[in-house]
Short mmCIF file of C-alpha atoms in Angstrom, two decimals:
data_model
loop_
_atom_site.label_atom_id
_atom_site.label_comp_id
_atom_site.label_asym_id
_atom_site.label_seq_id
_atom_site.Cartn_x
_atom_site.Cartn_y
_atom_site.Cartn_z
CA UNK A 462 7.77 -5.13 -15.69
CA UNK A 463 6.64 -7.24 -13.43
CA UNK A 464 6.27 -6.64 -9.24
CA UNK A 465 4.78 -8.91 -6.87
CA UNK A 466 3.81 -8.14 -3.32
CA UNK A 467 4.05 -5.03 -1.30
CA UNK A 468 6.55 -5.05 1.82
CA UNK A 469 5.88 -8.68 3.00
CA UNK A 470 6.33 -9.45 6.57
CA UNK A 471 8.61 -12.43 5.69
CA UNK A 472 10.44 -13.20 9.01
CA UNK A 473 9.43 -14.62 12.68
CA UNK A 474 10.43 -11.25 14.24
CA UNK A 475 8.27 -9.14 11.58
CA UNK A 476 5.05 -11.13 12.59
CA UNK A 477 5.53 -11.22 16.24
CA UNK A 478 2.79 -9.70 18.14
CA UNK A 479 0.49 -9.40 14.74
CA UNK A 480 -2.81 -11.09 14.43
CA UNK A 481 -3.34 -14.89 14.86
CA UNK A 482 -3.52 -15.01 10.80
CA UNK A 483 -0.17 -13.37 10.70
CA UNK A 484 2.68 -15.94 9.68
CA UNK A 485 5.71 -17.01 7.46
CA UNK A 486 7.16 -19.65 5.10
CA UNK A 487 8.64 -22.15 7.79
CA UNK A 488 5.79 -21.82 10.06
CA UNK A 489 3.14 -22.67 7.52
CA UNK A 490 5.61 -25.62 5.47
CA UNK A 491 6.69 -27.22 8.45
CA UNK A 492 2.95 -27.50 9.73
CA UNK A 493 2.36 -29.44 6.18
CA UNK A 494 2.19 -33.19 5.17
CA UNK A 495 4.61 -35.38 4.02
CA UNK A 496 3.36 -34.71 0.28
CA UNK A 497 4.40 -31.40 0.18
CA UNK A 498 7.29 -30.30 -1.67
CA UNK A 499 7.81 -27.41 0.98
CA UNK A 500 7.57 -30.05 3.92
CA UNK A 501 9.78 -32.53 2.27
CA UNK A 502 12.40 -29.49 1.87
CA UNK A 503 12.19 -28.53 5.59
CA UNK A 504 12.97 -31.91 6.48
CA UNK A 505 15.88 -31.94 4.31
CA UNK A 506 17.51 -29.15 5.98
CA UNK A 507 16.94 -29.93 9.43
CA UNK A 508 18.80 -33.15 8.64
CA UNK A 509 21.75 -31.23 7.81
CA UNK A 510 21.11 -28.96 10.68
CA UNK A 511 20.37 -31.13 13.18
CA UNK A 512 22.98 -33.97 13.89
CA UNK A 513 20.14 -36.80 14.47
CA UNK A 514 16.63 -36.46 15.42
CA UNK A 515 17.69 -36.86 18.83
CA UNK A 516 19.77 -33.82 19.04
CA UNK A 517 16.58 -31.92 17.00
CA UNK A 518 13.85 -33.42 19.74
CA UNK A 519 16.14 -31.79 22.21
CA UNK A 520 15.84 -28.37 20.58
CA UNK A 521 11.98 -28.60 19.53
CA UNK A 522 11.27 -30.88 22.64
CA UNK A 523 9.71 -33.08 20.56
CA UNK A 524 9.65 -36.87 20.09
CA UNK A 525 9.49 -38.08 17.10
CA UNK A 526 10.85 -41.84 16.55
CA UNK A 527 12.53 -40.90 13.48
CA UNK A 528 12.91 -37.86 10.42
CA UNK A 529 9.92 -39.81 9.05
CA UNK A 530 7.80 -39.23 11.76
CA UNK A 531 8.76 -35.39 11.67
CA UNK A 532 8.14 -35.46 7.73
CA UNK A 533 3.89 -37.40 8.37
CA UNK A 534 3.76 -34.93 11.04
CA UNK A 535 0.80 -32.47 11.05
CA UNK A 536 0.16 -29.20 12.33
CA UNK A 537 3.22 -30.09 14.77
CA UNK A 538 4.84 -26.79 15.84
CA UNK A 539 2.00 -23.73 14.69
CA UNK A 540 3.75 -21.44 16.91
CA UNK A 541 7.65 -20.13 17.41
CA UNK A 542 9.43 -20.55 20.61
CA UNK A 543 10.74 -16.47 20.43
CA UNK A 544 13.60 -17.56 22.91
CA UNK A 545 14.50 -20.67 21.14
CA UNK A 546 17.38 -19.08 19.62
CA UNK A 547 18.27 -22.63 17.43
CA UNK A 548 14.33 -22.27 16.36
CA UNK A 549 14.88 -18.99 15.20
CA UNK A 550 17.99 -19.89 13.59
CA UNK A 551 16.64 -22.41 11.44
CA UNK A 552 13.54 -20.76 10.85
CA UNK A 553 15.62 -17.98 9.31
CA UNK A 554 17.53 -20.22 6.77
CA UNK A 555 14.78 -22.26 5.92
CA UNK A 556 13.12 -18.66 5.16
CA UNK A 557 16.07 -17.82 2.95
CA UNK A 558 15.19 -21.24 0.90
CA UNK A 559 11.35 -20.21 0.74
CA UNK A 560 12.22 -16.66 -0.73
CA UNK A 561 14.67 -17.60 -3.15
CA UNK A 562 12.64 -20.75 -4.42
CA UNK A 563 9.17 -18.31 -4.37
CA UNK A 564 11.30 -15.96 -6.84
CA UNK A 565 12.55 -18.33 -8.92
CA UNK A 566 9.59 -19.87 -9.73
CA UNK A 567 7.62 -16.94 -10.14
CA UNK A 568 9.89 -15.49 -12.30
CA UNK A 569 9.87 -18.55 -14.57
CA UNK A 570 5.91 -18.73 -14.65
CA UNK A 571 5.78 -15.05 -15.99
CA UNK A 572 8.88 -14.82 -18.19
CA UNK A 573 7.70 -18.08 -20.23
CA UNK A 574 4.66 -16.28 -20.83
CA UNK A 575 6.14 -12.55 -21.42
CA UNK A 576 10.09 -13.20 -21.92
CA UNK A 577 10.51 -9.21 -22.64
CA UNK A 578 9.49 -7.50 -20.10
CA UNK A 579 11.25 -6.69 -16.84
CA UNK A 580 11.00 -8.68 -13.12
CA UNK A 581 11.09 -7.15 -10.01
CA UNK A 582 10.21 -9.56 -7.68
CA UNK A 583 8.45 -7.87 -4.21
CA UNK A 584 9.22 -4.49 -2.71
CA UNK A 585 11.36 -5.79 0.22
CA UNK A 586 11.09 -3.39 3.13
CA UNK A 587 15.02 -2.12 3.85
CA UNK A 588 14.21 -0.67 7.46
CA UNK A 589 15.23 -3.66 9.73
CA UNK A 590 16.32 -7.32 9.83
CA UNK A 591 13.87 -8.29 7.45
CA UNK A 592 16.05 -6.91 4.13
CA UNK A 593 19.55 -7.96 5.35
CA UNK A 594 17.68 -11.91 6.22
CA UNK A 595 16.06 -12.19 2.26
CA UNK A 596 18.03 -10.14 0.14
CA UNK A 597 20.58 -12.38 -1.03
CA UNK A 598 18.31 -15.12 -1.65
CA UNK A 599 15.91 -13.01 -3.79
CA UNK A 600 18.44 -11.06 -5.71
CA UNK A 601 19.60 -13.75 -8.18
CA UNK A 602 15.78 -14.21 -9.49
CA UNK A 603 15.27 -10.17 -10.01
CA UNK A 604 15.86 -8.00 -13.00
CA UNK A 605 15.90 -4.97 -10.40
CA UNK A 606 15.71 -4.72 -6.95
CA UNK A 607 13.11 -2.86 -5.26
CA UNK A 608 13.06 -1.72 -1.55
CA UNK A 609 11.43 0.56 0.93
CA UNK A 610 12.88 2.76 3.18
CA UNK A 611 11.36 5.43 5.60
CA UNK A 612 14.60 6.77 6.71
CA UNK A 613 16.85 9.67 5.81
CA UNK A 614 19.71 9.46 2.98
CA UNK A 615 22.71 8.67 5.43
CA UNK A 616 20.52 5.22 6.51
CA UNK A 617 19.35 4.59 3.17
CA UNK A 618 22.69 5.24 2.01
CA UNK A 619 24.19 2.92 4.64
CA UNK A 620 21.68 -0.20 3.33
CA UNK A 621 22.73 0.46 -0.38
CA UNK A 622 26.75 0.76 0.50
CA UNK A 623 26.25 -2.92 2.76
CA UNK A 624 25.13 -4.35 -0.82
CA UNK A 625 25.55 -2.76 -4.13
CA UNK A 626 28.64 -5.05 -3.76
CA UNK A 627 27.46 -8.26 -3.06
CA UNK A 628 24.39 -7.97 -5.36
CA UNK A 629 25.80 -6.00 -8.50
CA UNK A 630 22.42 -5.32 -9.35
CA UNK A 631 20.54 -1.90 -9.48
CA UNK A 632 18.46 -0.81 -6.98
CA UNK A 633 14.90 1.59 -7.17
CA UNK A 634 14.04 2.97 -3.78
CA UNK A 635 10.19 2.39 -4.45
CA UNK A 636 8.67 3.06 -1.23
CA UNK A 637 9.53 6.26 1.23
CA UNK A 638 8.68 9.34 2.93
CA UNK A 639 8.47 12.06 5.75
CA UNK A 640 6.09 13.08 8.43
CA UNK A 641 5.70 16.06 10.08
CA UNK A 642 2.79 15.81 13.81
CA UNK A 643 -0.15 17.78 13.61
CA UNK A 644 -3.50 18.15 14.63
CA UNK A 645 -4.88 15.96 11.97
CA UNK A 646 -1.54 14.04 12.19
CA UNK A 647 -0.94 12.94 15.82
CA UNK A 648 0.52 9.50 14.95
CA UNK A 649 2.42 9.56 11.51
CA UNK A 650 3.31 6.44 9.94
CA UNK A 651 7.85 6.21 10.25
CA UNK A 652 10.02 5.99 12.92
CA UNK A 653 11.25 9.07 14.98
CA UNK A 654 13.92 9.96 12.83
CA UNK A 655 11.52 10.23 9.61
CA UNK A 656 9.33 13.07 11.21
CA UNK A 657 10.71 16.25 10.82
CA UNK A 658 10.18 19.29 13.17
CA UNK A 659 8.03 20.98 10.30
CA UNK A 660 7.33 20.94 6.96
CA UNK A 661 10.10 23.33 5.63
CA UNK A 662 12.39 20.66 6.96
CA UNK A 663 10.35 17.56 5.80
CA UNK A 664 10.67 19.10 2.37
CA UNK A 665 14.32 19.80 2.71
CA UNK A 666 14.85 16.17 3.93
CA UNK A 667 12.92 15.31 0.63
CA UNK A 668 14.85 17.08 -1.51
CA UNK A 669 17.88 16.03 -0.16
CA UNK A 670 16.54 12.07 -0.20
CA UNK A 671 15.88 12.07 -4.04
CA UNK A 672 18.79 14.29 -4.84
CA UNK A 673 21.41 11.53 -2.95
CA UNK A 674 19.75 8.58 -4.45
CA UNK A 675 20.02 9.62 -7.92
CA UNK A 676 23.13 10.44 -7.52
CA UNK A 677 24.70 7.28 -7.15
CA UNK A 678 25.05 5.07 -9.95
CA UNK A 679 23.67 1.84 -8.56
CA UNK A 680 20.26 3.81 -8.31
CA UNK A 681 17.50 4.02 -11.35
CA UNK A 682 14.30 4.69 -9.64
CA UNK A 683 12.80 6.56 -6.80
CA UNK A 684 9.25 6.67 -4.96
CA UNK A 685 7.64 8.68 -2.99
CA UNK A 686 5.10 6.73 -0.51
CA UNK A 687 2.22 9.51 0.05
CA UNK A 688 0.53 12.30 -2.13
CA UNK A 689 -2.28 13.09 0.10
CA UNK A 690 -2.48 13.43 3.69
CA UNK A 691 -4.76 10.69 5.44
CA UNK A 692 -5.92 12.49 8.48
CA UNK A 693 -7.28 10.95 11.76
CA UNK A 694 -10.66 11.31 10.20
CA UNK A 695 -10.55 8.63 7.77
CA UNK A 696 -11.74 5.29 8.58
CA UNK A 697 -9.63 2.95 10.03
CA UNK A 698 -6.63 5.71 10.71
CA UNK A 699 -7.38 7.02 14.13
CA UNK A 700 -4.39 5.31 16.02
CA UNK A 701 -2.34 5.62 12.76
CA UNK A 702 -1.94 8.24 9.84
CA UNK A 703 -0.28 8.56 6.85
CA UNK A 704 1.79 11.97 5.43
CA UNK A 705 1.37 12.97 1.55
CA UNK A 706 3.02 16.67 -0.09
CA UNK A 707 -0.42 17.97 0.47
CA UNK A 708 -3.69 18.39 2.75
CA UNK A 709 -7.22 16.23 1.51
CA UNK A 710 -8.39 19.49 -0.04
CA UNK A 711 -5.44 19.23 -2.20
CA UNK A 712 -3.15 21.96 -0.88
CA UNK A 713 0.53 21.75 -1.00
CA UNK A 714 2.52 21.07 2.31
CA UNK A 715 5.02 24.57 2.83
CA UNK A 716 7.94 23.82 1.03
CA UNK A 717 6.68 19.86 -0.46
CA UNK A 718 5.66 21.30 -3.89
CA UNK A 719 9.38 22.92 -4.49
CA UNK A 720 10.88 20.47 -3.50
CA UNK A 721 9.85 18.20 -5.83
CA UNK A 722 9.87 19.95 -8.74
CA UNK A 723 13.12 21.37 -7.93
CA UNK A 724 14.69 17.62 -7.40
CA UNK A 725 12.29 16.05 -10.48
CA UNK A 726 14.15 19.16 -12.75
CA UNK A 727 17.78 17.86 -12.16
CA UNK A 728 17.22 14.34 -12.45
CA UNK A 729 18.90 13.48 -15.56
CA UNK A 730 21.46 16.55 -14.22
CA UNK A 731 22.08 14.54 -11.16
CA UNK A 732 21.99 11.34 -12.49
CA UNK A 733 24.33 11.23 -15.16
CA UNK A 734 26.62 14.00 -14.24
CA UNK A 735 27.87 12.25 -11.42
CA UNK A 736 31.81 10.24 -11.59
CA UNK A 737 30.88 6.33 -11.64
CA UNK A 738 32.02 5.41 -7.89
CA UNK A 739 30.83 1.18 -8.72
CA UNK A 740 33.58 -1.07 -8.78
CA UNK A 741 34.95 -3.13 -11.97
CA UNK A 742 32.38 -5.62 -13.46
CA UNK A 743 33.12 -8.89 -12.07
CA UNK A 744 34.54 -11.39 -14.24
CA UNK A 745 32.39 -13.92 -13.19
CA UNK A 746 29.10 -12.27 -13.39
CA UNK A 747 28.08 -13.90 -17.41
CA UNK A 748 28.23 -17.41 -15.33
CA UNK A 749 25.22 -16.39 -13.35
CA UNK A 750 23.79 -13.40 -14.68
CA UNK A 751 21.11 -15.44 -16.84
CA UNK A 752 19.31 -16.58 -13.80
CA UNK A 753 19.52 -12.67 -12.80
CA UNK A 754 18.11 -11.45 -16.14
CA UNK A 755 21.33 -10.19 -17.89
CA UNK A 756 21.50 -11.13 -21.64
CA UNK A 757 24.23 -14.39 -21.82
CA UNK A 758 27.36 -12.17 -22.88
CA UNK A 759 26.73 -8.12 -21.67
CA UNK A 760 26.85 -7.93 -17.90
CA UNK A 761 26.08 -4.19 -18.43
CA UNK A 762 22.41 -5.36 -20.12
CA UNK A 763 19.26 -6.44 -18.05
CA UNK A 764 16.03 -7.17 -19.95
CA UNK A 765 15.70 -7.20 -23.60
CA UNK A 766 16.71 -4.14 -26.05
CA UNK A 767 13.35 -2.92 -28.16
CA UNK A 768 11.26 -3.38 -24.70
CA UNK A 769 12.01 -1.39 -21.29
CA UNK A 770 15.41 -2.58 -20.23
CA UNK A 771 18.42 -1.23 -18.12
CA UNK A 772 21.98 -0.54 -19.29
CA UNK A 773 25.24 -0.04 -17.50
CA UNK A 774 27.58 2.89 -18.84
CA UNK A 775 30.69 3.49 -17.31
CA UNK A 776 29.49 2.21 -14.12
CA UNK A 777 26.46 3.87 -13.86
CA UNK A 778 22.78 1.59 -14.14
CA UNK A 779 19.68 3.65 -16.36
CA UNK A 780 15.82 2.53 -17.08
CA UNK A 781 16.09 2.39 -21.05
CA UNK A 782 12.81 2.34 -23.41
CA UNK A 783 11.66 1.15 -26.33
CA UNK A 784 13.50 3.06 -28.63
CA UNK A 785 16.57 3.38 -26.50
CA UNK A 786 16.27 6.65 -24.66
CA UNK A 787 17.31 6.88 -21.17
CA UNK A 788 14.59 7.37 -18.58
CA UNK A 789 14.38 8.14 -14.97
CA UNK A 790 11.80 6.63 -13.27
CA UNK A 791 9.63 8.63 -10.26
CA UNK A 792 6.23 8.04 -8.59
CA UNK A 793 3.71 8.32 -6.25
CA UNK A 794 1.50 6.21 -4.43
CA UNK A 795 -1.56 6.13 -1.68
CA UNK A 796 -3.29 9.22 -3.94
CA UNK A 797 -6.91 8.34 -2.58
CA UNK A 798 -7.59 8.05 0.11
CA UNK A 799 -11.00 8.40 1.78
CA UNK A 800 -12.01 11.17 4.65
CA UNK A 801 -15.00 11.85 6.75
CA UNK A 802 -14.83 15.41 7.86
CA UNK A 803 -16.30 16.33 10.92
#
């Protein structure tokens, strides 16, 4: 299948404080003539937004004559007004336009070229406002949706339970780990509550992550983010560092090596033992589901049988290949990385 980018910072908050380069849809359309489709969109909206282009001067405190003027204008508002909470607010819907319009039409360009295989549109980070604020709007253009999540099952648990819902589409947790501080790892990449105490309980929090996820039936894939350890001796990673399962010299973490094989041995155990929890198809789901990658007819089919597809039995969503046998996709990623030792 096919995946595009790699935890995009899509939103005004994501991008706040990053480099001058750093930006998003709406700040770069906007900024655009009046020949570009993207501009000519933005204008559209704030008409509905905005009662008149008096009432929208008064929020941008701006003065254009007319929505004409604001569609010629150039380079007109580079930066966002953080505490312009009407900004923000159509920033963010305008965003929602951008990410569902950027999907569709990527998903077009590749599908008229290679119609069988899967699309999985970009690995949306799940840790934040970013997810909840794109989601939606990608969802309908993805065969599968990917996410990354650096927190513990009961918060990944609590993203996946605020959407399986709404989406009715399966899910692969594709990005994720644990850190544990030590002398080569002073500053681990995650948030508090993704470093464990040590790595007994790093692997146990491992463990437990893949086991849960599997588990449920809206689930077919899982990632782990990190094989080996990039230590503050490697370029670039003095401020920051990044946990694998095992050292640069290729020795296993305490506990990291069992507790992948152990979880990687009961996959198709966990996954398809399990009492489907989903709720009934919905009866309106062959009305959209083309746009979403379902074949016209089957809302339990995604993809195309005799290539890699996914099936829905009794509620529960499996990776299927070529010849029909269930799979259950794992992986790793950041396996190089490059040290200096001193």
């Amino acid at each position: 299948g096919y995946i595009m980018s790699d935890a995009p910072r899509l939103t005004d908050r994501s991008v706040r404080g990053r480099p001058p380069g750093a930006t998003t849809f709406p700040r770069v359309l906007r900024n655009l003539g009046p020949e570009a489709p993207g501009k000519q969109a933005y204008v559209t909206l704030m008409r509905q937004r905005h009662q008149n282009i008096a009432t929208f001067n008064e929020v941008y405190e701006t003065s254009f004559d007319d929505w004409q003027s604001l569609a010629t204008a150039k380079n007109w508002r580079p930066a966002t007004d953080y505490s312009n909470k009407a900004e923000l607010g159509d920033n963010a819907t305008f965003l929602s336009q951008c990410v569902g319009k950027y999907h569709q039409v990527a998903r077009a360009a590749l599908l008229k070229a290679d119609p069988n295989h899967l699309f999985f549109g970009d690995k949306l980070g799940a840790r934040g406002e970013a997810f909840d604020a794109v989601i939606a709007a990608a969802a309908p253009h993805v065969d599968v949706i990917q996410f990354g999540h650096y927190g513990r099952l009961s918060e990944q648990v609590a993203v996946l339970d605020r959407w399986t819902d709404k989406l009715r589409k399966p899910f692969i947790s594709a990005d994720g780990s644990f850190s544990v501080r030590t002398e080569m790892l002073p500053f681990p990449m995650g948030q508090d509550s993704s470093i464990a105490r040590d790595y007994p309980e790093c692997a146990l929090w491992t463990n437990e992550l893949a086991a849960g996820l599997f588990a449920r039936p809206d689930v077919v894939g899982w990632n782990i983010c990190g094989v080996i350890d990039v230590w503050k001796t490697a370029h670039g990673r003095e401020k920051k560092q990044h946990q694998g399962i095992m050292d640069p010299f290729g020795k296993f973490h305490p506990g990291m090596e069992f507790a992948i094989r152990d979880v990687t041995s009961r996959l198709y155990h966990i996954a398809s033992r399990q009492k489907p929890n989903a709720g009934p198809v919905p009866t309106d789901r062959n009305a959209t589901s083309t746009t979403g990658g379902n074949q016209p007819g089957d809302p339990n089919l995604i993809g195309r049988k005799g290539f890699v597809h996914v099936e829905r039995k009794d509620g529960i969503w499996f990776m299927v290949n070529a010849d029909g046998e269930r799979f259950v996709p794992t992986g790793m990623n950041h396996v190089g990385p490059m040290h200096r030792f001193a």
